[in-house]
């Protein structure tokens, strides 16, 4: 297994804020933390029913247990934004399951 230790991870908290006319929800994201993490596992699945082909990238990432990360936060890892879909606490660290959709090329 290829662990990548001490990888920089930026955490963004995404919330919505009503505008002055109370018509639209503006999506605001604020940076919560910069952490060092390690990548445990990467999994890629193809959604073949869409054109162009979309890939779903799932990563399992380990962060310090005291990190302030909630579900539906966004993390930036290797220059790509991922959505936090699950968090499992372990004894000394916290395991995050993050996912992202990536557009692939259509070479058949």
mmCIF file of N, CA and C in Angstrom:
data_model
loop_
_atom_site.group_PDB
_atom_site.id
_atom_site.type_symbol
_atom_site.label_atom_id
_atom_site.label_comp_id
_atom_site.label_asym_id
_atom_site.label_seq_id
_atom_site.Cartn_x
_atom_site.Cartn_y
_atom_site.Cartn_z
ATOM 1 N N UNK A 1 0.845 -1.174 0.000
ATOM 2 C CA UNK A 1 0.000 0.000 0.000
ATOM 3 C C UNK A 1 0.890 1.238 0.000
ATOM 4 N N UNK A 2 0.557 2.213 -0.822
ATOM 5 C CA UNK A 2 1.385 3.402 -0.979
ATOM 6 C C UNK A 2 0.806 4.553 -0.165
ATOM 7 N N UNK A 3 1.284 4.722 1.063
ATOM 8 C CA UNK A 3 0.834 5.831 1.899
ATOM 9 C C UNK A 3 1.616 7.085 1.530
ATOM 10 N N UNK A 4 0.935 8.209 1.456
ATOM 11 C CA UNK A 4 1.602 9.490 1.240
ATOM 12 C C UNK A 4 1.483 10.277 2.534
ATOM 13 N N UNK A 5 2.574 10.345 3.294
ATOM 14 C CA UNK A 5 2.555 11.005 4.585
ATOM 15 C C UNK A 5 2.844 12.491 4.440
ATOM 16 N N UNK A 6 2.349 13.268 5.373
ATOM 17 C CA UNK A 6 2.575 14.713 5.484
ATOM 18 C C UNK A 6 2.188 15.450 4.206
ATOM 19 N N UNK A 7 1.056 15.087 3.655
ATOM 20 C CA UNK A 7 0.515 15.745 2.471
ATOM 21 C C UNK A 7 -0.309 16.947 2.920
ATOM 22 N N UNK A 8 -0.122 18.124 2.331
ATOM 23 C CA UNK A 8 -0.911 19.289 2.750
ATOM 24 C C UNK A 8 -2.377 19.147 2.355
ATOM 25 N N UNK A 9 -3.253 19.537 3.282
ATOM 26 C CA UNK A 9 -4.698 19.440 3.094
ATOM 27 C C UNK A 9 -5.326 20.731 3.600
ATOM 28 N N UNK A 10 -6.098 21.400 2.768
ATOM 29 C CA UNK A 10 -6.808 22.619 3.168
ATOM 30 C C UNK A 10 -8.284 22.275 3.343
ATOM 31 N N UNK A 11 -8.885 22.730 4.438
ATOM 32 C CA UNK A 11 -10.274 22.426 4.751
ATOM 33 C C UNK A 11 -11.101 23.697 4.608
ATOM 34 N N UNK A 12 -12.204 23.612 3.866
ATOM 35 C CA UNK A 12 -13.106 24.740 3.662
ATOM 36 C C UNK A 12 -14.491 24.389 4.175
ATOM 37 N N UNK A 13 -15.085 25.266 4.968
ATOM 38 C CA UNK A 13 -16.453 25.091 5.454
ATOM 39 C C UNK A 13 -17.375 25.831 4.509
ATOM 40 N N UNK A 14 -18.324 25.125 3.944
ATOM 41 C CA UNK A 14 -19.229 25.702 2.955
ATOM 42 C C UNK A 14 -20.581 25.923 3.607
ATOM 43 N N UNK A 15 -21.071 27.141 3.483
ATOM 44 C CA UNK A 15 -22.380 27.472 4.023
ATOM 45 C C UNK A 15 -23.123 28.360 3.056
ATOM 46 N N UNK A 16 -24.374 28.591 3.342
ATOM 47 C CA UNK A 16 -25.151 29.466 2.464
ATOM 48 C C UNK A 16 -25.555 30.709 3.233
ATOM 49 N N UNK A 17 -25.647 31.822 2.516
ATOM 50 C CA UNK A 17 -25.996 33.087 3.120
ATOM 51 C C UNK A 17 -27.025 33.762 2.228
ATOM 52 N N UNK A 18 -28.130 34.206 2.823
ATOM 53 C CA UNK A 18 -29.182 34.876 2.065
ATOM 54 C C UNK A 18 -28.717 36.276 1.692
ATOM 55 N N UNK A 19 -29.109 36.727 0.496
ATOM 56 C CA UNK A 19 -28.748 38.082 0.095
ATOM 57 C C UNK A 19 -29.734 39.073 0.705
ATOM 58 N N UNK A 20 -29.558 40.360 0.404
ATOM 59 C CA UNK A 20 -30.358 41.420 1.029
ATOM 60 C C UNK A 20 -31.837 41.330 0.680
ATOM 61 N N UNK A 21 -32.159 40.910 -0.538
ATOM 62 C CA UNK A 21 -33.556 40.802 -0.951
ATOM 63 C C UNK A 21 -34.183 39.485 -0.520
ATOM 64 N N UNK A 22 -33.418 38.608 0.104
ATOM 65 C CA UNK A 22 -33.883 37.300 0.555
ATOM 66 C C UNK A 22 -34.369 36.450 -0.613
ATOM 67 N N UNK A 23 -33.698 36.586 -1.763
ATOM 68 C CA UNK A 23 -34.090 35.838 -2.948
ATOM 69 C C UNK A 23 -33.167 34.660 -3.239
ATOM 70 N N UNK A 24 -31.866 34.857 -3.064
ATOM 71 C CA UNK A 24 -30.908 33.832 -3.450
ATOM 72 C C UNK A 24 -30.051 33.428 -2.264
ATOM 73 N N UNK A 25 -29.619 32.189 -2.297
ATOM 74 C CA UNK A 25 -28.630 31.706 -1.334
ATOM 75 C C UNK A 25 -27.268 31.785 -1.992
ATOM 76 N N UNK A 26 -26.393 32.626 -1.466
ATOM 77 C CA UNK A 26 -25.024 32.687 -1.967
ATOM 78 C C UNK A 26 -24.210 31.618 -1.252
ATOM 79 N N UNK A 27 -23.449 30.899 -2.019
ATOM 80 C CA UNK A 27 -22.625 29.832 -1.461
ATOM 81 C C UNK A 27 -21.303 30.430 -1.031
ATOM 82 N N UNK A 28 -21.066 30.478 0.249
ATOM 83 C CA UNK A 28 -19.844 31.050 0.802
ATOM 84 C C UNK A 28 -18.980 29.928 1.360
ATOM 85 N N UNK A 29 -17.685 29.993 1.078
ATOM 86 C CA UNK A 29 -16.777 29.020 1.662
ATOM 87 C C UNK A 29 -15.671 29.769 2.382
ATOM 88 N N UNK A 30 -15.431 29.353 3.606
ATOM 89 C CA UNK A 30 -14.373 29.951 4.400
ATOM 90 C C UNK A 30 -13.362 28.894 4.799
ATOM 91 N N UNK A 31 -12.093 29.262 4.762
ATOM 92 C CA UNK A 31 -11.039 28.308 5.105
ATOM 93 C C UNK A 31 -11.046 28.062 6.604
ATOM 94 N N UNK A 32 -11.063 26.794 6.981
ATOM 95 C CA UNK A 32 -11.103 26.412 8.381
ATOM 96 C C UNK A 32 -9.713 26.076 8.897
ATOM 97 N N UNK A 33 -8.969 25.277 8.133
ATOM 98 C CA UNK A 33 -7.672 24.814 8.634
ATOM 99 C C UNK A 33 -6.769 24.356 7.490
ATOM 100 N N UNK A 34 -5.478 24.357 7.776
ATOM 101 C CA UNK A 34 -4.470 23.712 6.939
ATOM 102 C C UNK A 34 -3.872 22.580 7.768
ATOM 103 N N UNK A 35 -3.944 21.368 7.249
ATOM 104 C CA UNK A 35 -3.503 20.199 7.998
ATOM 105 C C UNK A 35 -2.484 19.405 7.200
ATOM 106 N N UNK A 36 -1.797 18.523 7.891
ATOM 107 C CA UNK A 36 -0.971 17.512 7.243
ATOM 108 C C UNK A 36 -1.734 16.202 7.371
ATOM 109 N N UNK A 37 -1.861 15.476 6.271
ATOM 110 C CA UNK A 37 -2.640 14.247 6.274
ATOM 111 C C UNK A 37 -1.846 13.145 5.595
ATOM 112 N N UNK A 38 -2.404 11.955 5.568
ATOM 113 C CA UNK A 38 -1.829 10.867 4.790
ATOM 114 C C UNK A 38 -2.949 10.169 4.033
ATOM 115 N N UNK A 39 -2.668 9.837 2.796
ATOM 116 C CA UNK A 39 -3.638 9.187 1.921
ATOM 117 C C UNK A 39 -3.513 7.689 2.115
ATOM 118 N N UNK A 40 -4.614 7.051 2.514
ATOM 119 C CA UNK A 40 -4.595 5.619 2.784
ATOM 120 C C UNK A 40 -4.938 4.828 1.537
ATOM 121 N N UNK A 41 -6.001 5.248 0.839
ATOM 122 C CA UNK A 41 -6.483 4.460 -0.288
ATOM 123 C C UNK A 41 -7.132 5.374 -1.314
ATOM 124 N N UNK A 42 -6.986 5.032 -2.594
ATOM 125 C CA UNK A 42 -7.634 5.749 -3.694
ATOM 126 C C UNK A 42 -8.394 4.738 -4.536
ATOM 127 N N UNK A 43 -9.625 5.098 -4.881
ATOM 128 C CA UNK A 43 -10.468 4.217 -5.688
ATOM 129 C C UNK A 43 -11.137 5.049 -6.774
ATOM 130 N N UNK A 44 -11.144 4.554 -8.013
ATOM 131 C CA UNK A 44 -11.742 5.276 -9.135
ATOM 132 C C UNK A 44 -12.791 4.396 -9.794
ATOM 133 N N UNK A 45 -13.981 4.973 -9.991
ATOM 134 C CA UNK A 45 -15.063 4.263 -10.666
ATOM 135 C C UNK A 45 -15.543 5.113 -11.830
ATOM 136 N N UNK A 46 -15.939 4.476 -12.914
ATOM 137 C CA UNK A 46 -16.432 5.199 -14.086
ATOM 138 C C UNK A 46 -17.951 5.172 -14.113
ATOM 139 N N UNK A 47 -18.545 6.331 -14.419
ATOM 140 C CA UNK A 47 -19.980 6.407 -14.661
ATOM 141 C C UNK A 47 -20.152 6.353 -16.174
ATOM 142 N N UNK A 48 -20.371 5.169 -16.693
ATOM 143 C CA UNK A 48 -20.375 4.971 -18.139
ATOM 144 C C UNK A 48 -21.651 5.469 -18.796
ATOM 145 N N UNK A 49 -22.695 5.759 -18.023
ATOM 146 C CA UNK A 49 -23.967 6.164 -18.613
ATOM 147 C C UNK A 49 -23.976 7.620 -19.059
ATOM 148 N N UNK A 50 -22.949 8.370 -18.754
ATOM 149 C CA UNK A 50 -22.920 9.786 -19.135
ATOM 150 C C UNK A 50 -21.870 10.019 -20.215
ATOM 151 N N UNK A 51 -22.138 10.975 -21.081
ATOM 152 C CA UNK A 51 -21.187 11.369 -22.125
ATOM 153 C C UNK A 51 -20.847 12.834 -21.914
ATOM 154 N N UNK A 52 -19.656 13.269 -21.780
ATOM 155 C CA UNK A 52 -18.433 12.471 -21.722
ATOM 156 C C UNK A 52 -18.386 11.646 -20.439
ATOM 157 N N UNK A 53 -17.503 10.691 -20.400
ATOM 158 C CA UNK A 53 -17.405 9.779 -19.266
ATOM 159 C C UNK A 53 -16.980 10.559 -18.024
ATOM 160 N N UNK A 54 -17.696 10.337 -16.932
ATOM 161 C CA UNK A 54 -17.355 10.958 -15.649
ATOM 162 C C UNK A 54 -16.758 9.879 -14.752
ATOM 163 N N UNK A 55 -15.701 10.235 -14.048
ATOM 164 C CA UNK A 55 -15.072 9.329 -13.101
ATOM 165 C C UNK A 55 -15.347 9.821 -11.696
ATOM 166 N N UNK A 56 -15.651 8.907 -10.799
ATOM 167 C CA UNK A 56 -15.817 9.235 -9.393
ATOM 168 C C UNK A 56 -14.560 8.775 -8.680
ATOM 169 N N UNK A 57 -13.838 9.725 -8.085
ATOM 170 C CA UNK A 57 -12.606 9.425 -7.364
ATOM 171 C C UNK A 57 -12.927 9.458 -5.874
ATOM 172 N N UNK A 58 -12.661 8.347 -5.195
ATOM 173 C CA UNK A 58 -12.870 8.252 -3.749
ATOM 174 C C UNK A 58 -11.528 8.038 -3.089
ATOM 175 N N UNK A 59 -11.257 8.814 -2.057
ATOM 176 C CA UNK A 59 -9.999 8.679 -1.322
ATOM 177 C C UNK A 59 -10.307 8.501 0.155
ATOM 178 N N UNK A 60 -9.506 7.699 0.810
ATOM 179 C CA UNK A 60 -9.542 7.569 2.258
ATOM 180 C C UNK A 60 -8.320 8.295 2.786
ATOM 181 N N UNK A 61 -8.566 9.295 3.646
ATOM 182 C CA UNK A 61 -7.513 10.194 4.102
ATOM 183 C C UNK A 61 -7.482 10.176 5.627
ATOM 184 N N UNK A 62 -6.289 10.105 6.196
ATOM 185 C CA UNK A 62 -6.117 10.170 7.641
ATOM 186 C C UNK A 62 -5.674 11.547 8.066
ATOM 187 N N UNK A 63 -6.344 12.102 9.087
ATOM 188 C CA UNK A 63 -6.014 13.419 9.633
ATOM 189 C C UNK A 63 -5.891 13.292 11.149
ATOM 190 N N UNK A 64 -5.307 14.293 11.824
ATOM 191 C CA UNK A 64 -5.266 14.240 13.287
ATOM 192 C C UNK A 64 -6.672 14.174 13.875
ATOM 193 N N UNK A 65 -6.799 13.482 14.995
ATOM 194 C CA UNK A 65 -8.118 13.250 15.596
ATOM 195 C C UNK A 65 -8.786 14.547 16.044
ATOM 196 N N UNK A 66 -8.019 15.539 16.439
ATOM 197 C CA UNK A 66 -8.572 16.795 16.941
ATOM 198 C C UNK A 66 -8.950 17.773 15.823
ATOM 199 N N UNK A 67 -8.821 17.370 14.582
ATOM 200 C CA UNK A 67 -9.110 18.265 13.460
ATOM 201 C C UNK A 67 -10.603 18.583 13.406
ATOM 202 N N UNK A 68 -10.915 19.862 13.157
ATOM 203 C CA UNK A 68 -12.301 20.324 13.097
ATOM 204 C C UNK A 68 -12.822 20.157 11.670
ATOM 205 N N UNK A 69 -13.232 18.936 11.335
ATOM 206 C CA UNK A 69 -13.756 18.639 10.009
ATOM 207 C C UNK A 69 -15.128 18.004 10.178
ATOM 208 N N UNK A 70 -16.098 18.539 9.448
ATOM 209 C CA UNK A 70 -17.468 18.034 9.513
ATOM 210 C C UNK A 70 -17.861 17.443 8.169
ATOM 211 N N UNK A 71 -18.946 16.689 8.166
ATOM 212 C CA UNK A 71 -19.476 16.183 6.911
ATOM 213 C C UNK A 71 -19.916 17.357 6.051
ATOM 214 N N UNK A 72 -19.807 17.239 4.784
ATOM 215 C CA UNK A 72 -20.123 18.247 3.757
ATOM 216 C C UNK A 72 -19.121 19.395 3.714
ATOM 217 N N UNK A 73 -18.009 19.297 4.425
ATOM 218 C CA UNK A 73 -16.913 20.239 4.228
ATOM 219 C C UNK A 73 -16.201 19.874 2.925
ATOM 220 N N UNK A 74 -15.479 20.824 2.380
ATOM 221 C CA UNK A 74 -14.684 20.555 1.192
ATOM 222 C C UNK A 74 -13.218 20.614 1.569
ATOM 223 N N UNK A 75 -12.444 19.677 1.018
ATOM 224 C CA UNK A 75 -11.010 19.661 1.255
ATOM 225 C C UNK A 75 -10.297 19.760 -0.084
ATOM 226 N N UNK A 76 -9.153 20.438 -0.085
ATOM 227 C CA UNK A 76 -8.343 20.547 -1.287
ATOM 228 C C UNK A 76 -7.116 19.669 -1.080
ATOM 229 N N UNK A 77 -7.005 18.663 -1.945
ATOM 230 C CA UNK A 77 -5.930 17.690 -1.864
ATOM 231 C C UNK A 77 -5.353 17.516 -3.260
ATOM 232 N N UNK A 78 -4.054 17.744 -3.421
ATOM 233 C CA UNK A 78 -3.368 17.653 -4.715
ATOM 234 C C UNK A 78 -4.008 18.578 -5.749
ATOM 235 N N UNK A 79 -4.489 19.751 -5.330
ATOM 236 C CA UNK A 79 -5.055 20.730 -6.253
ATOM 237 C C UNK A 79 -6.474 20.453 -6.692
ATOM 238 N N UNK A 80 -7.134 19.474 -6.131
ATOM 239 C CA UNK A 80 -8.497 19.113 -6.519
ATOM 240 C C UNK A 80 -9.406 19.180 -5.296
ATOM 241 N N UNK A 81 -10.625 19.696 -5.480
ATOM 242 C CA UNK A 81 -11.582 19.805 -4.379
ATOM 243 C C UNK A 81 -12.370 18.529 -4.219
ATOM 244 N N UNK A 82 -12.429 18.035 -2.987
ATOM 245 C CA UNK A 82 -13.172 16.833 -2.640
ATOM 246 C C UNK A 82 -14.225 17.185 -1.603
ATOM 247 N N UNK A 83 -15.295 16.424 -1.579
ATOM 248 C CA UNK A 83 -16.360 16.580 -0.603
ATOM 249 C C UNK A 83 -16.213 15.498 0.452
ATOM 250 N N UNK A 84 -16.295 15.881 1.730
ATOM 251 C CA UNK A 84 -16.197 14.918 2.826
ATOM 252 C C UNK A 84 -17.557 14.241 2.986
ATOM 253 N N UNK A 85 -17.603 12.927 2.801
ATOM 254 C CA UNK A 85 -18.866 12.199 2.889
ATOM 255 C C UNK A 85 -18.952 11.305 4.117
ATOM 256 N N UNK A 86 -17.830 11.028 4.788
ATOM 257 C CA UNK A 86 -17.859 10.188 5.979
ATOM 258 C C UNK A 86 -16.617 10.470 6.813
ATOM 259 N N UNK A 87 -16.747 10.322 8.127
ATOM 260 C CA UNK A 87 -15.619 10.500 9.043
ATOM 261 C C UNK A 87 -15.693 9.427 10.121
ATOM 262 N N UNK A 88 -14.638 8.631 10.248
ATOM 263 C CA UNK A 88 -14.573 7.561 11.240
ATOM 264 C C UNK A 88 -13.428 7.837 12.205
ATOM 265 N N UNK A 89 -13.739 8.037 13.491
ATOM 266 C CA UNK A 89 -12.642 8.260 14.448
ATOM 267 C C UNK A 89 -11.949 6.953 14.818
ATOM 268 N N UNK A 90 -10.634 7.005 14.904
ATOM 269 C CA UNK A 90 -9.825 5.886 15.377
ATOM 270 C C UNK A 90 -9.164 6.326 16.670
ATOM 271 N N UNK A 91 -8.251 5.539 17.175
ATOM 272 C CA UNK A 91 -7.668 5.848 18.478
ATOM 273 C C UNK A 91 -6.852 7.140 18.467
ATOM 274 N N UNK A 92 -5.972 7.310 17.494
ATOM 275 C CA UNK A 92 -5.101 8.485 17.467
ATOM 276 C C UNK A 92 -5.326 9.380 16.259
ATOM 277 N N UNK A 93 -6.183 8.980 15.339
ATOM 278 C CA UNK A 93 -6.397 9.750 14.122
ATOM 279 C C UNK A 93 -7.834 9.585 13.659
ATOM 280 N N UNK A 94 -8.231 10.379 12.683
ATOM 281 C CA UNK A 94 -9.575 10.353 12.124
ATOM 282 C C UNK A 94 -9.468 10.003 10.642
ATOM 283 N N UNK A 95 -10.318 9.084 10.195
ATOM 284 C CA UNK A 95 -10.313 8.649 8.811
ATOM 285 C C UNK A 95 -11.463 9.332 8.074
ATOM 286 N N UNK A 96 -11.134 10.033 6.989
ATOM 287 C CA UNK A 96 -12.135 10.723 6.179
ATOM 288 C C UNK A 96 -12.317 9.996 4.859
ATOM 289 N N UNK A 97 -13.558 9.889 4.418
ATOM 290 C CA UNK A 97 -13.847 9.401 3.073
ATOM 291 C C UNK A 97 -14.269 10.615 2.267
ATOM 292 N N UNK A 98 -13.483 10.942 1.248
ATOM 293 C CA UNK A 98 -13.758 12.115 0.416
ATOM 294 C C UNK A 98 -13.990 11.653 -1.014
ATOM 295 N N UNK A 99 -14.817 12.394 -1.755
ATOM 296 C CA UNK A 99 -15.162 12.002 -3.116
ATOM 297 C C UNK A 99 -15.189 13.214 -4.030
ATOM 298 N N UNK A 100 -14.954 12.964 -5.312
ATOM 299 C CA UNK A 100 -14.886 14.015 -6.309
ATOM 300 C C UNK A 100 -15.283 13.422 -7.655
ATOM 301 N N UNK A 101 -15.934 14.233 -8.514
ATOM 302 C CA UNK A 101 -16.239 13.806 -9.872
ATOM 303 C C UNK A 101 -15.261 14.473 -10.831
ATOM 304 N N UNK A 102 -14.714 13.697 -11.753
ATOM 305 C CA UNK A 102 -13.730 14.190 -12.705
ATOM 306 C C UNK A 102 -14.220 13.836 -14.106
ATOM 307 N N UNK A 103 -14.147 14.804 -15.008
ATOM 308 C CA UNK A 103 -14.535 14.554 -16.387
ATOM 309 C C UNK A 103 -13.386 13.891 -17.117
ATOM 310 N N UNK A 104 -13.690 12.801 -17.804
ATOM 311 C CA UNK A 104 -12.668 12.067 -18.538
ATOM 312 C C UNK A 104 -12.804 12.318 -20.028
ATOM 313 N N UNK A 105 -11.838 11.842 -20.769
ATOM 314 C CA UNK A 105 -11.915 12.001 -22.219
ATOM 315 C C UNK A 105 -12.636 10.788 -22.822
ATOM 316 N N UNK A 106 -13.186 10.958 -23.992
ATOM 317 C CA UNK A 106 -14.009 9.935 -24.627
ATOM 318 C C UNK A 106 -13.232 9.296 -25.778
ATOM 319 N N UNK A 107 -12.257 8.490 -25.426
ATOM 320 C CA UNK A 107 -11.458 7.790 -26.448
ATOM 321 C C UNK A 107 -11.856 6.320 -26.439
ATOM 322 N N UNK A 108 -12.622 5.922 -27.423
ATOM 323 C CA UNK A 108 -13.084 4.540 -27.450
ATOM 324 C C UNK A 108 -12.488 3.782 -28.607
#
